Tab-separated table of C-alpha atoms in Angstrom:
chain	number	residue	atom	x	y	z
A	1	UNK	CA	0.000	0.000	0.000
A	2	UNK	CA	2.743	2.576	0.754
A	3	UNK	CA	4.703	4.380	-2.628
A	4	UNK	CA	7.887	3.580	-1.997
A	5	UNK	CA	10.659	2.915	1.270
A	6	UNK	CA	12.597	5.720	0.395
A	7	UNK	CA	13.834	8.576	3.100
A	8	UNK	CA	10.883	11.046	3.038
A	9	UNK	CA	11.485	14.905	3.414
A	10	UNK	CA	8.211	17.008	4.647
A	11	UNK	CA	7.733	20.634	3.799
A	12	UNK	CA	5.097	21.986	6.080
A	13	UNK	CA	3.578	25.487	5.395
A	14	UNK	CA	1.970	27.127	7.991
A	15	UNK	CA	3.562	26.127	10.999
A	16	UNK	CA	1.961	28.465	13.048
A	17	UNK	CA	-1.712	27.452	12.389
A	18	UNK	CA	-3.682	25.036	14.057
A	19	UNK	CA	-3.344	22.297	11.304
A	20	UNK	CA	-0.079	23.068	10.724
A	21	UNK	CA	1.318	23.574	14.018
A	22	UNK	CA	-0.535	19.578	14.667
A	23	UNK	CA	0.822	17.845	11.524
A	24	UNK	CA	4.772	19.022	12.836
A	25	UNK	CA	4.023	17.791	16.289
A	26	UNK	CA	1.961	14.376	14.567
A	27	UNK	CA	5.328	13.481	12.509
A	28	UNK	CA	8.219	14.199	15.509
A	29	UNK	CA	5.908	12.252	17.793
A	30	UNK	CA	6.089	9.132	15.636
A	31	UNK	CA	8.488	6.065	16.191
A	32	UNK	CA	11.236	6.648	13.775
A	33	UNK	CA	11.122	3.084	12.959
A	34	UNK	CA	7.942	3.363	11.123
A	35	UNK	CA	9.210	3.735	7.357
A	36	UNK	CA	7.738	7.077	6.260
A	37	UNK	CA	9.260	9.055	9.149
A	38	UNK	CA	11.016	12.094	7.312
A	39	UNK	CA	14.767	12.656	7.498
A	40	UNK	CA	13.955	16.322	7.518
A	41	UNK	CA	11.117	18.364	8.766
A	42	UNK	CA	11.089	21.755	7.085
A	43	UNK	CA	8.709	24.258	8.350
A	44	UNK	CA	7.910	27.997	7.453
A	45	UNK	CA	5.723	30.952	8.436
A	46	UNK	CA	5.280	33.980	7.454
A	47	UNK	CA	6.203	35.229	11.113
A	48	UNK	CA	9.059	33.702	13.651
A	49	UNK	CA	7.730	30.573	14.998
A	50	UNK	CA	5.545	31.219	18.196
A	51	UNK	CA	6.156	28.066	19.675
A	52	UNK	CA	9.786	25.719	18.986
A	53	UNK	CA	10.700	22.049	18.556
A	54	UNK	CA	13.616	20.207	20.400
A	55	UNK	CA	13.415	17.622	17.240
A	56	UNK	CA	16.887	17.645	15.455
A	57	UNK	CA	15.738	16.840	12.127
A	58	UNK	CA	13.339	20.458	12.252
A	59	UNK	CA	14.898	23.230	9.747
A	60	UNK	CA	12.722	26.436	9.991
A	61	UNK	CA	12.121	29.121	7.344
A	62	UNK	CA	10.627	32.318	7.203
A	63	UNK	CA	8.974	32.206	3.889
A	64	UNK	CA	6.135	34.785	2.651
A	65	UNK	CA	4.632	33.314	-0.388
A	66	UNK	CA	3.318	36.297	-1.981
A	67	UNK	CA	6.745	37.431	-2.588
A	68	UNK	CA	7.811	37.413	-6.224
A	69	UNK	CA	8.460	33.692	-7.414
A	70	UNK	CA	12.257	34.302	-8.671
A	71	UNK	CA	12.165	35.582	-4.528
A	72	UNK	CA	11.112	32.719	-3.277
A	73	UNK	CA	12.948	30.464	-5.530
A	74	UNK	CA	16.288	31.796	-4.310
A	75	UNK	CA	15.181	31.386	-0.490
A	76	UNK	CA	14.002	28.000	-1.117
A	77	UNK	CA	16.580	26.222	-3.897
A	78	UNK	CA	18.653	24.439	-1.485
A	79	UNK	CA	16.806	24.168	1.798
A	80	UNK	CA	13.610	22.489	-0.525
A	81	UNK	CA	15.696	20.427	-2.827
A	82	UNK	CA	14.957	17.399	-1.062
A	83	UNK	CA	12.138	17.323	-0.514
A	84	UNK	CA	9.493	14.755	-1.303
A	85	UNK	CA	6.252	15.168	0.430
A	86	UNK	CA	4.622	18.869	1.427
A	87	UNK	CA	1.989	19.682	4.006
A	88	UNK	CA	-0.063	23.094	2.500
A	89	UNK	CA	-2.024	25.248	5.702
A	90	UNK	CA	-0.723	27.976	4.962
A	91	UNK	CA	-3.718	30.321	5.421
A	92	UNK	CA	-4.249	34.367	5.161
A	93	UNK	CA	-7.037	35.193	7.470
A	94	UNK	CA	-10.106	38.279	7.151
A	95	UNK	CA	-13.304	38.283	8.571
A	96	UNK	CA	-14.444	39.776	5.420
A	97	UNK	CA	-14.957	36.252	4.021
A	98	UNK	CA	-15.425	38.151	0.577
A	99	UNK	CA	-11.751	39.266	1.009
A	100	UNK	CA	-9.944	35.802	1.389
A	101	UNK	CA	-9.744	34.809	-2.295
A	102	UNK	CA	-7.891	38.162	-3.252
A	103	UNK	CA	-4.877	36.734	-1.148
A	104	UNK	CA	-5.150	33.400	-0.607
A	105	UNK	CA	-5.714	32.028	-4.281
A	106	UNK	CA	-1.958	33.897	-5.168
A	107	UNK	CA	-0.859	32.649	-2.220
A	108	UNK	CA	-0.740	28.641	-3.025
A	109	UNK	CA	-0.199	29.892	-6.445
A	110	UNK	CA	3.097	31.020	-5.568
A	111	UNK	CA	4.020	27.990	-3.618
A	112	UNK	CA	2.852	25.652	-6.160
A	113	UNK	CA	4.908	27.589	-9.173
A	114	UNK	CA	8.199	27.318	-6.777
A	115	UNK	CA	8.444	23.880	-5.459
A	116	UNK	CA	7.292	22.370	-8.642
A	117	UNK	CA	10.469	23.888	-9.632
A	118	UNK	CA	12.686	23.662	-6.724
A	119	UNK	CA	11.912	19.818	-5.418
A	120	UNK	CA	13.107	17.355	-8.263
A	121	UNK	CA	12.457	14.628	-5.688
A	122	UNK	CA	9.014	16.012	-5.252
A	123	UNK	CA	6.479	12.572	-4.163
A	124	UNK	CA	3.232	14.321	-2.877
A	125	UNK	CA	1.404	17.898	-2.836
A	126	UNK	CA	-1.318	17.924	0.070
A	127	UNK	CA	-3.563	21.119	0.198
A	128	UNK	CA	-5.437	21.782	2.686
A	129	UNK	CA	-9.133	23.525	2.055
A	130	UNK	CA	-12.000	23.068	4.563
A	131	UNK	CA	-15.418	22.292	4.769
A	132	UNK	CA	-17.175	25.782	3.134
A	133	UNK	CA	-15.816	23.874	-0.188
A	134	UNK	CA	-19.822	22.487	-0.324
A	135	UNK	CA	-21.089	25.940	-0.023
A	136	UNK	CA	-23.431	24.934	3.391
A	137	UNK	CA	-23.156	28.816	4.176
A	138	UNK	CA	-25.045	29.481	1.174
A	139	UNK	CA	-27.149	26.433	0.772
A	140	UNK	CA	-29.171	24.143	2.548
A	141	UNK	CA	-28.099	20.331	3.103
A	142	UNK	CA	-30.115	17.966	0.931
A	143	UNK	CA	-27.211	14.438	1.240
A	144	UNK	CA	-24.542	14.315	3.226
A	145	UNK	CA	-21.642	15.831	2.122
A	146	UNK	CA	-19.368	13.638	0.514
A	147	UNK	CA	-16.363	14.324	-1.993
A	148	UNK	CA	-17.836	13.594	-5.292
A	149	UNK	CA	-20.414	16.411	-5.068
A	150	UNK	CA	-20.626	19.022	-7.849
A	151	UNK	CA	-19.161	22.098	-6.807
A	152	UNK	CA	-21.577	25.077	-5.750
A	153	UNK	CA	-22.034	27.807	-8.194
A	154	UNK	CA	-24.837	29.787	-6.314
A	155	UNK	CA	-24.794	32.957	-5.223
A	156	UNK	CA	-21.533	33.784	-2.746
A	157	UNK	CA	-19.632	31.289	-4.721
A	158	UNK	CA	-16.902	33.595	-6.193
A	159	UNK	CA	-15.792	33.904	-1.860
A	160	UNK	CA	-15.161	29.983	-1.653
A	161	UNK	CA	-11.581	30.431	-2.936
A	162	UNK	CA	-10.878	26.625	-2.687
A	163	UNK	CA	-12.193	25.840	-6.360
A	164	UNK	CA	-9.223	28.422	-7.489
A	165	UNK	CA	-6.631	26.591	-5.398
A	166	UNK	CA	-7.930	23.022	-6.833
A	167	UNK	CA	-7.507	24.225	-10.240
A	168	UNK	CA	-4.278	25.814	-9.596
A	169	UNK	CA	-3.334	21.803	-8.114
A	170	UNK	CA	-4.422	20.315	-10.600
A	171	UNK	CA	-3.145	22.721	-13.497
A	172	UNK	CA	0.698	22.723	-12.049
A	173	UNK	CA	0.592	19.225	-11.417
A	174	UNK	CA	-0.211	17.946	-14.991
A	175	UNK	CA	2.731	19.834	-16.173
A	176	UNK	CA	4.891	17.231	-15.813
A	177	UNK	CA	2.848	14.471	-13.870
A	178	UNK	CA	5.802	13.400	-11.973
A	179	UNK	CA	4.023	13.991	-8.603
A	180	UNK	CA	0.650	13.370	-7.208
A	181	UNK	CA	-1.637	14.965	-4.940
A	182	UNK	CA	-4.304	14.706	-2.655
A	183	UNK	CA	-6.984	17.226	-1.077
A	184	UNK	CA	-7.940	17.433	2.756
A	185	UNK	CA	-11.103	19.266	3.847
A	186	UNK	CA	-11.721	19.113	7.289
A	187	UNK	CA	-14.930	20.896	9.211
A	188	UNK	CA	-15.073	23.247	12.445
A	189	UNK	CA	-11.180	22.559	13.090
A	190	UNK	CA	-10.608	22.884	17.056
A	191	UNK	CA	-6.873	22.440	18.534
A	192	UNK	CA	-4.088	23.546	20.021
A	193	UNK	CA	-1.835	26.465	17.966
A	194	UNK	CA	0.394	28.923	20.056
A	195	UNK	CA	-0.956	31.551	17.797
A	196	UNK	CA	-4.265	33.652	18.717
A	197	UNK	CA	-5.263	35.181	16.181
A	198	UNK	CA	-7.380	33.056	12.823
A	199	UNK	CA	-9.886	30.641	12.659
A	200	UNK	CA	-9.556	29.355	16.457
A	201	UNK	CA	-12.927	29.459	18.630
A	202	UNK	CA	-11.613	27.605	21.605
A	203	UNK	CA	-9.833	30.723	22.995
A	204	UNK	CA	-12.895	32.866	22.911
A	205	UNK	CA	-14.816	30.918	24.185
A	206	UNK	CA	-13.025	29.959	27.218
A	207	UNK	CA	-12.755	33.325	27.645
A	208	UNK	CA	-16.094	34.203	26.985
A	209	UNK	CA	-17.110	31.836	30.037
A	210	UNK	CA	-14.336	32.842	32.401
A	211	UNK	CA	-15.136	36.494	31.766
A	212	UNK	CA	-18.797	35.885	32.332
A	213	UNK	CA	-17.859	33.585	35.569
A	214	UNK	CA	-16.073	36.747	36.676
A	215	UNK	CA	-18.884	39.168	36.373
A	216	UNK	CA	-21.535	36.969	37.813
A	217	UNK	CA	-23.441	37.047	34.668
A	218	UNK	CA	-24.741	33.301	32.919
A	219	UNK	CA	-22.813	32.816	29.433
A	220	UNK	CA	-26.287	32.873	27.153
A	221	UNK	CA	-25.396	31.155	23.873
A	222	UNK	CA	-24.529	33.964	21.605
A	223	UNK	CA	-26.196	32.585	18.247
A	224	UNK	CA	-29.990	31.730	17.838
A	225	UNK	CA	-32.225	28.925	18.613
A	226	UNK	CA	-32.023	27.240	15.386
A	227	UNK	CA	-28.059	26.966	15.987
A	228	UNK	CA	-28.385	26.455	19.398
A	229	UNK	CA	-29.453	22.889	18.396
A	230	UNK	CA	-27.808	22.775	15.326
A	231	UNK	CA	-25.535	19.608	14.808
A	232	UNK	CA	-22.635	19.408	12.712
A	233	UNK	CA	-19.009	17.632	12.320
A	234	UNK	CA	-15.848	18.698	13.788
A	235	UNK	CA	-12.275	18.192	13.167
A	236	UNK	CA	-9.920	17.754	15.734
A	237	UNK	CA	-6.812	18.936	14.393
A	238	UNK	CA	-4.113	15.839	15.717
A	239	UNK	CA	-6.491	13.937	14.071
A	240	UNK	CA	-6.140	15.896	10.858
A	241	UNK	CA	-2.714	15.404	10.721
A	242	UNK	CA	-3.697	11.494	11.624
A	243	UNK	CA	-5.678	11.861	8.134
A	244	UNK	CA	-2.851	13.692	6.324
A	245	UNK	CA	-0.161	11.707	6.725
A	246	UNK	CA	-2.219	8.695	6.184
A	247	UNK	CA	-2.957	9.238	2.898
A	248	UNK	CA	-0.221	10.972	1.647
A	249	UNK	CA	1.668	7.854	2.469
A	250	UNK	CA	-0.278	5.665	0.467
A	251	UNK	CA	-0.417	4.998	-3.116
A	252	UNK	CA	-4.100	4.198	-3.215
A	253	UNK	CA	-4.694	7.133	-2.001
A	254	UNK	CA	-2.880	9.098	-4.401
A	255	UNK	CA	-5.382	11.934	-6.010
A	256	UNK	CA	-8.076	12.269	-4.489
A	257	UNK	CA	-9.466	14.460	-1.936
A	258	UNK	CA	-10.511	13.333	1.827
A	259	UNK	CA	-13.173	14.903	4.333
A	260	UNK	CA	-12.194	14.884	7.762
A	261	UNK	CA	-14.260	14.875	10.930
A	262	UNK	CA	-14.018	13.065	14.327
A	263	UNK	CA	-16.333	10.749	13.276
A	264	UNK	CA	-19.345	11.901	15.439
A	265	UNK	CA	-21.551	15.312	15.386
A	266	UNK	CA	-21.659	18.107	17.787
A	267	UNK	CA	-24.806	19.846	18.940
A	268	UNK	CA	-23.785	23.362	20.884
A	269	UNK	CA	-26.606	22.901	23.367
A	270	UNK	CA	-24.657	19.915	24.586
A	271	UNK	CA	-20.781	21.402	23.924
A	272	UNK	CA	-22.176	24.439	25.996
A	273	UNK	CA	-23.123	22.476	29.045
A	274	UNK	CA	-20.377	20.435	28.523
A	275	UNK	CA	-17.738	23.815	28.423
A	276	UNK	CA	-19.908	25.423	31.707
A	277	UNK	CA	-18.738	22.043	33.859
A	278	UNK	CA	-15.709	22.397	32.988
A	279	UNK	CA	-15.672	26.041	34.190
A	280	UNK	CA	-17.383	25.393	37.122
A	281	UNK	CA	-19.791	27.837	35.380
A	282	UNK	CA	-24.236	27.351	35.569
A	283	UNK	CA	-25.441	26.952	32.374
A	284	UNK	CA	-29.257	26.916	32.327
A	285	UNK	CA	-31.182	25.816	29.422
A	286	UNK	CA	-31.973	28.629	26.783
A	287	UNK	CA	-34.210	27.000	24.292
A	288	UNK	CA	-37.582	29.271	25.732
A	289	UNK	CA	-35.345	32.896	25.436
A	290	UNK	CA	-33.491	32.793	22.104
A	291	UNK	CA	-35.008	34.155	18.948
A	292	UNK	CA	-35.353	30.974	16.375
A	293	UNK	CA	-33.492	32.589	13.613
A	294	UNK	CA	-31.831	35.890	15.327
A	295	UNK	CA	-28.436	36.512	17.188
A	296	UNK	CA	-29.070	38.168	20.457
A	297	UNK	CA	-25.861	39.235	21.229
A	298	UNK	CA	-23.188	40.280	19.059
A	299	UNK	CA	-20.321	39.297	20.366
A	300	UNK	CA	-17.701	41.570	19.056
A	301	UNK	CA	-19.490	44.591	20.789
A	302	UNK	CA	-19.886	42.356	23.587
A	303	UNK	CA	-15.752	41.610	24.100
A	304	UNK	CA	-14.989	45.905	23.071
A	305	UNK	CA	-14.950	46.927	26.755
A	306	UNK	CA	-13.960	43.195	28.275
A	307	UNK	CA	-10.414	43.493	27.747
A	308	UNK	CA	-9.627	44.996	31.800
A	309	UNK	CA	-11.550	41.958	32.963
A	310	UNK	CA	-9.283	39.567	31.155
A	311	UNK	CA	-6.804	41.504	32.586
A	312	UNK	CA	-7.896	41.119	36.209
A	313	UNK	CA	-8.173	37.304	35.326
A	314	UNK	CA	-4.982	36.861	34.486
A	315	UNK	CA	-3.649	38.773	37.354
A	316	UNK	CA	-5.910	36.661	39.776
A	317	UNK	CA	-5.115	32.865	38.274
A	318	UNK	CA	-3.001	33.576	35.465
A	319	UNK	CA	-2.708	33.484	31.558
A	320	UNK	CA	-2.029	35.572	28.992
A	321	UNK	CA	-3.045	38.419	28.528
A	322	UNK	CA	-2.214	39.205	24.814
A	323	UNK	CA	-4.489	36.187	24.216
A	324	UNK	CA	-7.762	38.342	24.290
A	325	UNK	CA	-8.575	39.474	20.570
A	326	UNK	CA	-11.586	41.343	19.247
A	327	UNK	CA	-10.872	39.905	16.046
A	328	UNK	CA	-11.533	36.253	17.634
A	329	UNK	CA	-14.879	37.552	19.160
A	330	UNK	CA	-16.291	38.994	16.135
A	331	UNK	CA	-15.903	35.526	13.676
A	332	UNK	CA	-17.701	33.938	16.718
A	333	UNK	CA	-20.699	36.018	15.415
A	334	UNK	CA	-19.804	33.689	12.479
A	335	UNK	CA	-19.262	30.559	14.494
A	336	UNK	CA	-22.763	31.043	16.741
A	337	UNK	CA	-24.601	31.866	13.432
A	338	UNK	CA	-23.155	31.327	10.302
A	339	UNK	CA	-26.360	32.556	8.483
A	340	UNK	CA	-30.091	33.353	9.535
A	341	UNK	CA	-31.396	31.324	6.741
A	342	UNK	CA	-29.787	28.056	7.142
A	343	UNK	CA	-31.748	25.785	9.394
A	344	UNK	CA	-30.900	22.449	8.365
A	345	UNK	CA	-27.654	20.573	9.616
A	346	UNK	CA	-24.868	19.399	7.572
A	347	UNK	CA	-22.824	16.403	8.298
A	348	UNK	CA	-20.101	15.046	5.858
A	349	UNK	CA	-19.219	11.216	5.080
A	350	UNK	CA	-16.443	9.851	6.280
A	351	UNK	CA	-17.124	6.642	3.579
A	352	UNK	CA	-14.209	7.313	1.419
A	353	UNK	CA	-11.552	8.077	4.151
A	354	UNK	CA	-12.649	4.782	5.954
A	355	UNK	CA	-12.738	2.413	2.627
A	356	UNK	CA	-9.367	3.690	2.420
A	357	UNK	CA	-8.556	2.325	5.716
A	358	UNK	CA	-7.931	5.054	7.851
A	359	UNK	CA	-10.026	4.260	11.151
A	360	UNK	CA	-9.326	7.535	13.745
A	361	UNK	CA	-12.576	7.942	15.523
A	362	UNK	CA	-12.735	11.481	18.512
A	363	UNK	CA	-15.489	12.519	20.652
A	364	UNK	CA	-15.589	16.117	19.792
A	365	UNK	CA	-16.388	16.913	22.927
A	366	UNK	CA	-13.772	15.424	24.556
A	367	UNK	CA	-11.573	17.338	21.275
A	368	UNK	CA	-12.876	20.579	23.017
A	369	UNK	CA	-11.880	19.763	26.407
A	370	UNK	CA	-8.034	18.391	25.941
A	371	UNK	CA	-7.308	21.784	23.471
A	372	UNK	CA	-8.458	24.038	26.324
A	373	UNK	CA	-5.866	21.750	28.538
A	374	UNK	CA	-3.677	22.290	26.199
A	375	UNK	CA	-4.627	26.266	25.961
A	376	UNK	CA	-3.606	26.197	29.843
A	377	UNK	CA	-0.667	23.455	29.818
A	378	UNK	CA	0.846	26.649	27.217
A	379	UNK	CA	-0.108	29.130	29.557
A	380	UNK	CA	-2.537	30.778	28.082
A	381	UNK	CA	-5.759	30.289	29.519
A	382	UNK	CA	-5.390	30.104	33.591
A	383	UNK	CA	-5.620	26.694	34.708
A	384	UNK	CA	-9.602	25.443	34.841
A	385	UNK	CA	-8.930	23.698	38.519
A	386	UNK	CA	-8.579	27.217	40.562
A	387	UNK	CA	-12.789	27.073	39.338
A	388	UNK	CA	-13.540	24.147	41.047
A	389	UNK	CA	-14.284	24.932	44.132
């Protein structure tokens, strides 16, 4: 089943994101007996890793892919000329979900123009997209969502820039069809990343409840009823990189594109309990006092004058304090209620990952629980114990 017993070298973009961050700490973690382990780990970001590994066979690079190609090429020639299998998270965040494409798209671009020309010994291409790929912000469910579905060419389509960055795979890749590929698209990603800012919910919404237990007041569920029992898949990310490596290290798997989720659904009226415990916080039931389709609380005006109680938090049981964002608050808005006028859930298949043999199975709720320990192992949400009592 595997391609080939060769020495692998992994090139893993984005090292600061969640998925990237857990597909660096999935491959060091591995016995180096099994035969896939790389000789070489090379990681970049944009910015100076915010966390570091001990592992001697990591090589970091500062790489911005929307510098010129010829730039990148001369950064990259030698450190990437081994390389044989790469790991693409690299992401460019805005909440202006409109706004993504007009970076994004050039970004992968970019990469894909370069190491197609810079890695002779080049195996395996994995890009990472995500879930909005079946456009289930702009449409409602009618099947589960599995990978052979037509893509959706409705109205907000030209925002899901993950068509442009197939196309781009695809394009590059027939060039000289010495490598393959394969496609990852994982839904509601929760896990540990030592950077705040991005699509992470965990941080605030642990601080949402802490800040809440602080001022007496009950954390209401900031979306509306319809969401409130909305259920849906999530990815944790260690399993994503589970998934990634998995495939990328098979020949049968060679290109084609994989959903991920944990292999259960969430429902927020359950997570939300589930988060209060843990906080040592009352959460009462709010199915009689939210509005079936409309947000009650928006939560980026809700967080603009919470940044002194963080503050006094921190002081009390510690954290951090730079971990409080406004940014993060406002895409929950997003998170809580992605739109007013989807009602129905969506839930993707996990049939074609699991004929390919991959068998990972996560509670998500128990997903949500170790990342905040991990959030506070890091030190940057105060330990949940000093609540108990």
């Amino acid at each position: 089943m595997a391609s080939n017993h060769s020495a692998k070298v992994a090139l893993v973009t984005g090292a600061n994101g969640i998925s990237g961050h857990s597909i660096v700490e999935y491959l060091i973690r591995r016995p180096e007996t099994e035969w896939w382990i790389t000789t070489k780990i090379i990681v970049t970001s944009r910015r100076q890793l915010q966390s570091y590994w001990v592992d001697p066979r990591i090589e970091f690079i500062a790489l911005d892919f929307l510098e010129s190609k010829e730039t990148l090429m001369q950064k990259m020639k030698i450190i990437c000329h081994e390389v044989t299998h790469v790991y693409f998270t690299s992401y460019i965040h805005d909440n202006d979900f409109d706004k993504l494409a007009g970076k994004n798209c050039p970004l992968f671009r970019n990469f894909l123009e370069v190491i197609d020309t810079v890695c002779p010994n080049l195996e395996r291409v994995c890009l990472q997209t995500g879930g909005k790929h079946y456009g289930v912000q702009f449409q409602e469910s009618t099947t589960l969502l599995d990978e052979d579905l037509p893509r959706y060419c409705g109205p907000g389509s030209k925002s899901i820039f993950y068509y442009q960055q197939e196309d781009d795979l695809f394009e590059v890749q027939k060039r000289k069809s010495t490598w393959h590929y394969n496609i990852i698209r994982p839904f509601g990603i929760v896990g540990f990343t030592p950077q705040f800012s991005g699509m992470n919910e965990v941080v605030p919404v642990a601080q949402y409840f802490l800040i809440c237990r602080e001022l007496g007041e009950e954390p209401r569920w900031p979306g509306n009823l319809s969401t409130y029992h909305h259920a849906q898949g999530m990815s944790y990310s260690p399993s994503i990189a589970d998934l990634t490596i998995f495939v990328t290290s098979h020949d049968h798997c060679k290109d084609e594109a994989f959903n991920h989720v944990n292999g259960d659904v969430l429902v927020f009226k359950f997570l939300w309990k589930r988060i209060g415990e843990y906080f040592n916080v009352e959460v009462p039931s709010y199915s009689s006092t939210l509005d079936e389709r409309k947000s009650l609380i928006d939560m980026k005006e809700w967080a603009m004058d919470k940044a002194p109680v963080w503050e006094r938090i921190i002081a009390k049981y510690g954290g951090n304090v730079d971990s409080f964002q406004i940014g993060a608050f406002e895409l929950m808005n997003w998170f809580s209620n992605p739109t007013e006028k989807i009602t129905t859930p969506y839930v993707a298949t996990l049939n074609k990952a699991r004929k390919a043999g991959w068998g990972r199975v996560d509670d998500s709720y128990d997903t949500w629980i170790r990342t905040l320990q991990s959030y506070e192992n890091a030190g940057i949400l105060p330990n949940h114990r000093q609540f108990q009592n």
